[in-house]
Structures are given as C-alpha cells and as structure tokens.
Short mmCIF file of C-alpha atoms in Angstrom, two decimals:
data_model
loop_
_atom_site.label_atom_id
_atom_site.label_comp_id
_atom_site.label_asym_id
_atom_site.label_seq_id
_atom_site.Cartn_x
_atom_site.Cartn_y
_atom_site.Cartn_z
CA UNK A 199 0.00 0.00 0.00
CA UNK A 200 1.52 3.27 -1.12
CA UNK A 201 0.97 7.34 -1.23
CA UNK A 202 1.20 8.70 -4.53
CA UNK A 203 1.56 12.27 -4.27
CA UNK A 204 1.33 14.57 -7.54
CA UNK A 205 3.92 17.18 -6.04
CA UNK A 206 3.87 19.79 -8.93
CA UNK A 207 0.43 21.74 -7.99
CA UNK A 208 -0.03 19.77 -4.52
CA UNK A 209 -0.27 22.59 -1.56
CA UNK A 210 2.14 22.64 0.92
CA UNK A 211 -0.13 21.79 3.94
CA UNK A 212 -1.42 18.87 1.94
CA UNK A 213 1.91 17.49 1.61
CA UNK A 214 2.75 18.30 5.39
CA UNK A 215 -0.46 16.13 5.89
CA UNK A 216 0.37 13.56 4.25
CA UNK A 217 4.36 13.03 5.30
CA UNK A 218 2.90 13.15 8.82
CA UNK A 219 -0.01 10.43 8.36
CA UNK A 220 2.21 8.18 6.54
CA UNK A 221 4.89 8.46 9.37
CA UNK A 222 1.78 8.14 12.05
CA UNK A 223 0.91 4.95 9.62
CA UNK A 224 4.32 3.46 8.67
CA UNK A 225 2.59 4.08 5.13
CA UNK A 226 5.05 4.44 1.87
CA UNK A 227 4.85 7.40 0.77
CA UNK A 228 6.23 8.08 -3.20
CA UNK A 229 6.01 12.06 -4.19
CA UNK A 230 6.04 12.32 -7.63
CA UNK A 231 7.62 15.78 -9.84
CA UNK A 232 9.65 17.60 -12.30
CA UNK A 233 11.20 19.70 -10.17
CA UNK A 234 12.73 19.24 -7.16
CA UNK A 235 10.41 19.30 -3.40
CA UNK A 236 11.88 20.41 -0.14
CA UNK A 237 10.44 16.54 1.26
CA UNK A 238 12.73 15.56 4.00
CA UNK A 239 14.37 12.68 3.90
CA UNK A 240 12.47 9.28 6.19
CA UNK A 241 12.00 5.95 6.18
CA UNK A 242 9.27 5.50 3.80
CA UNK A 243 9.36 8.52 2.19
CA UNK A 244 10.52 8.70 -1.40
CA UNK A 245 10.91 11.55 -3.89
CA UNK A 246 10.69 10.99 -7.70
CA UNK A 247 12.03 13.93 -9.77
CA UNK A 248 10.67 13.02 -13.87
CA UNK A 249 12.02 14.86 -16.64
CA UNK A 250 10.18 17.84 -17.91
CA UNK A 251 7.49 17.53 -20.15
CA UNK A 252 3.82 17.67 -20.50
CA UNK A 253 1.93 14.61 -18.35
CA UNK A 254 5.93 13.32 -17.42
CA UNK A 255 5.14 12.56 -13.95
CA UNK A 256 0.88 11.54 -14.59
CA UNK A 257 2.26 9.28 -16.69
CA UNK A 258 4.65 7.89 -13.89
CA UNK A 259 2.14 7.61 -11.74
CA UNK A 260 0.21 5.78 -13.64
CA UNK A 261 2.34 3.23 -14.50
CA UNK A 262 2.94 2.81 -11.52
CA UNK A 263 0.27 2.85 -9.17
CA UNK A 264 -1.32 -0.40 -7.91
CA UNK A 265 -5.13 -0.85 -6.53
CA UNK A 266 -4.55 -1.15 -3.15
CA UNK A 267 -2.88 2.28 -3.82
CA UNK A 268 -4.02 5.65 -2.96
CA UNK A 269 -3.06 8.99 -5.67
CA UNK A 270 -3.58 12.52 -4.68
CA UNK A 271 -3.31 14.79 -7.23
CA UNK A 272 -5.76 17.28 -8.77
CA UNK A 273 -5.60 16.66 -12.30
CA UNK A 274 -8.74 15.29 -13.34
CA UNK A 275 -7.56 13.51 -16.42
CA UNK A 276 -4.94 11.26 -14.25
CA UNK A 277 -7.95 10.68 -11.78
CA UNK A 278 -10.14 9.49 -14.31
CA UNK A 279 -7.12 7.07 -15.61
CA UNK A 280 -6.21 6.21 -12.10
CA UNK A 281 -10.07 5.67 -11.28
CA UNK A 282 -10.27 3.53 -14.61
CA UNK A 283 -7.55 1.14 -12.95
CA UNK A 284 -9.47 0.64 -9.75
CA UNK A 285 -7.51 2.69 -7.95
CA UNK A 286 -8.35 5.08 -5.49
CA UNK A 287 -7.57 9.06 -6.30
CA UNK A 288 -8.25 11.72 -4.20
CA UNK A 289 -8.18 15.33 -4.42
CA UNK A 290 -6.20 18.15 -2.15
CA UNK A 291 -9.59 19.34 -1.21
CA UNK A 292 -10.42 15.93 0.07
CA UNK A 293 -13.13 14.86 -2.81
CA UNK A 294 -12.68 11.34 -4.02
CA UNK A 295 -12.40 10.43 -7.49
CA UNK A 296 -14.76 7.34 -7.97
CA UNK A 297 -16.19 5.76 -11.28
CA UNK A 298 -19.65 7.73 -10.36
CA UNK A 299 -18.36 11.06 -10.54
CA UNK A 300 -15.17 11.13 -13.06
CA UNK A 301 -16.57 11.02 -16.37
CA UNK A 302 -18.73 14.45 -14.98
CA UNK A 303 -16.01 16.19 -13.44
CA UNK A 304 -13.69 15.39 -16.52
CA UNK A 305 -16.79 16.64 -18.58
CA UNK A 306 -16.79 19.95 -16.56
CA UNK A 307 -12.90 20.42 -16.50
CA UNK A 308 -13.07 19.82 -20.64
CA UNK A 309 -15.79 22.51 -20.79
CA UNK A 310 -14.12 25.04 -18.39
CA UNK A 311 -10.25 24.27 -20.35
CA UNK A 312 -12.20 25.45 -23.52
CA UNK A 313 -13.97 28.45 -21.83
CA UNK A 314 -10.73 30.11 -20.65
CA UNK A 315 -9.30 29.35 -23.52
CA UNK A 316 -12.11 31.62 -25.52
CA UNK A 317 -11.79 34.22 -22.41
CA UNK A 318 -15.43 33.62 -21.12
CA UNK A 319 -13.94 32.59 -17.89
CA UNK A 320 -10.79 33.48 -15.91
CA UNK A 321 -9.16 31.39 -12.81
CA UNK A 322 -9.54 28.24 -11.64
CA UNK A 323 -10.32 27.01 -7.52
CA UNK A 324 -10.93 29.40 -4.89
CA UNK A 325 -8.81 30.13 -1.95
CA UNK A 326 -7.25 26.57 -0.27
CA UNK A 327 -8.41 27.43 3.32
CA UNK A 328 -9.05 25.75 6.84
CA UNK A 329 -12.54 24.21 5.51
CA UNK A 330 -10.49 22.45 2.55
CA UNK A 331 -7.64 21.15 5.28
CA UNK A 332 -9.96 19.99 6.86
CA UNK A 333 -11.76 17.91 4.31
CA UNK A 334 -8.65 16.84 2.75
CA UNK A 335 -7.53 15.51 6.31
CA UNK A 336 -10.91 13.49 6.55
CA UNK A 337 -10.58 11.90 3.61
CA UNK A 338 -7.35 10.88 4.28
CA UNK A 339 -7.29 9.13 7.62
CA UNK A 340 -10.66 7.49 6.45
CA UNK A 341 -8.80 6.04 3.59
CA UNK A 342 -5.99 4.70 5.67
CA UNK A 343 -8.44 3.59 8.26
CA UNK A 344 -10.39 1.56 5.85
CA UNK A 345 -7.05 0.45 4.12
CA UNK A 346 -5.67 -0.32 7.37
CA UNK A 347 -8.78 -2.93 8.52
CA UNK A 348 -8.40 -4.60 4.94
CA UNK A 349 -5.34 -5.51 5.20
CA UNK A 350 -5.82 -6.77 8.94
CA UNK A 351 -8.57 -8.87 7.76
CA UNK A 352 -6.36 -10.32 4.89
#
C-alpha cells in the first residue's frame, strides 16, 4: 500500500499532511515531480524527480500505481485514468475520485479548459483554506483507516 503524491500543484499543507499520516501509519509514501520538493528525507518517504514535459510525472504515476494504492493529485484527467484502474484518487480538497463522478467532473474540466481558452472565464479554484484542510484531512485518515482494517482482515 503506497501514497502517490502529484507534487507539482499539490499545496504545501497537503503534503505536510500527508508526510505526517504516513509516518503516524508506517505508510510508503512516493512524491512524484519535475522539479525538485523540499520533502525531508524518512524511512518510507521517497521523492521521484521526472524529466520535464507535458503529463511526465501523470504518466509515472500511472504506471505505476497499484489498486490497493491511494493517488492525490488534482488533475482530473490522471484521476479518471487512475479511477479507470481501480484505484483510489483523491483530491487536495479531500473529494474522491470514484467511477460515479469522473466522467462528470472530466466533462466539466473539458468545458471550463475550452472556456478560458475563448476568455469567457478566468481562474480556476478558490482560496485553499481551513474548511479544505480539513476535508482533505478526513478523507485521508478514512482512507488509511479503511485500508488499514483490509489488510488486517487479509
């Protein structure tokens, strides 16, 4: 069972999050980017710098991801690929990705690409705040709670 962090666009306090559930967890954790991340170094911690490039580290993700796995990243198009694979993806706000919602929300992110790109609409999410910590940390330890029991029971 491993982390997969896409580091690029992740917030800081998501990451912080994260590096201290996994420790809290003994969970692997694998952050994934094209540039380097001030991630310090611990035992199950592990930093992947890709080349640069467009979808470099999605793609390595991808590949590499299994189902018992958990990705956090906000690109929708990754989710839906991840999501595809069985595998659970989660969002720095804390909204899972799940085969009911991703063909939507990768619907809505297609529509709103090809509004900015016409200049009918400007910006993307609103302010990353307390509420969204919050929710992001929910979703989180419920995941590794759940993932947790399953492999107790196995």
């Amino acid at each position: 069972m491993t982390i997969w962090i896409d580091a690029d666009a992740c917030p800081v306090p998501v990451r912080e999050m994260v590096l201290r559930a996994g420790q809290r967890t003994a969970t692997e954790l694998v952050f994934v980017a094209n540039s380097p991340l001030p991630i310090p170094r611990r035992n199950l911690v592990k930093t992947v710098q890709v080349p640069q490039g467009f979808d470099v580290a999605d793609n390595y993700i991808s590949k590499y991801a299994l189902v018992n796995d958990l990705v956090i990243t906000q690109d929708i198009p990754l989710a839906a690929e991840i999501v595809e694979k069985g595998i659970t993806a989660l969002n720095p706000r804390g909204e899972l990705y799940t085969q009911a919602n991703i063909r939507q929300r990768l619907a809505m992110r297609n529509l709103s690409e090809e509004l900015r790109s016409m200049g009918q609409i400007s910006g993307g999410h609103g302010k990353f705040g307390d509420k969204e910590k919050q929710n992001f940390a929910n979703a989180l330890d419920s995941w590794l709670q759940k993932s947790k029991n399953k492999q107790s029971n196995c």
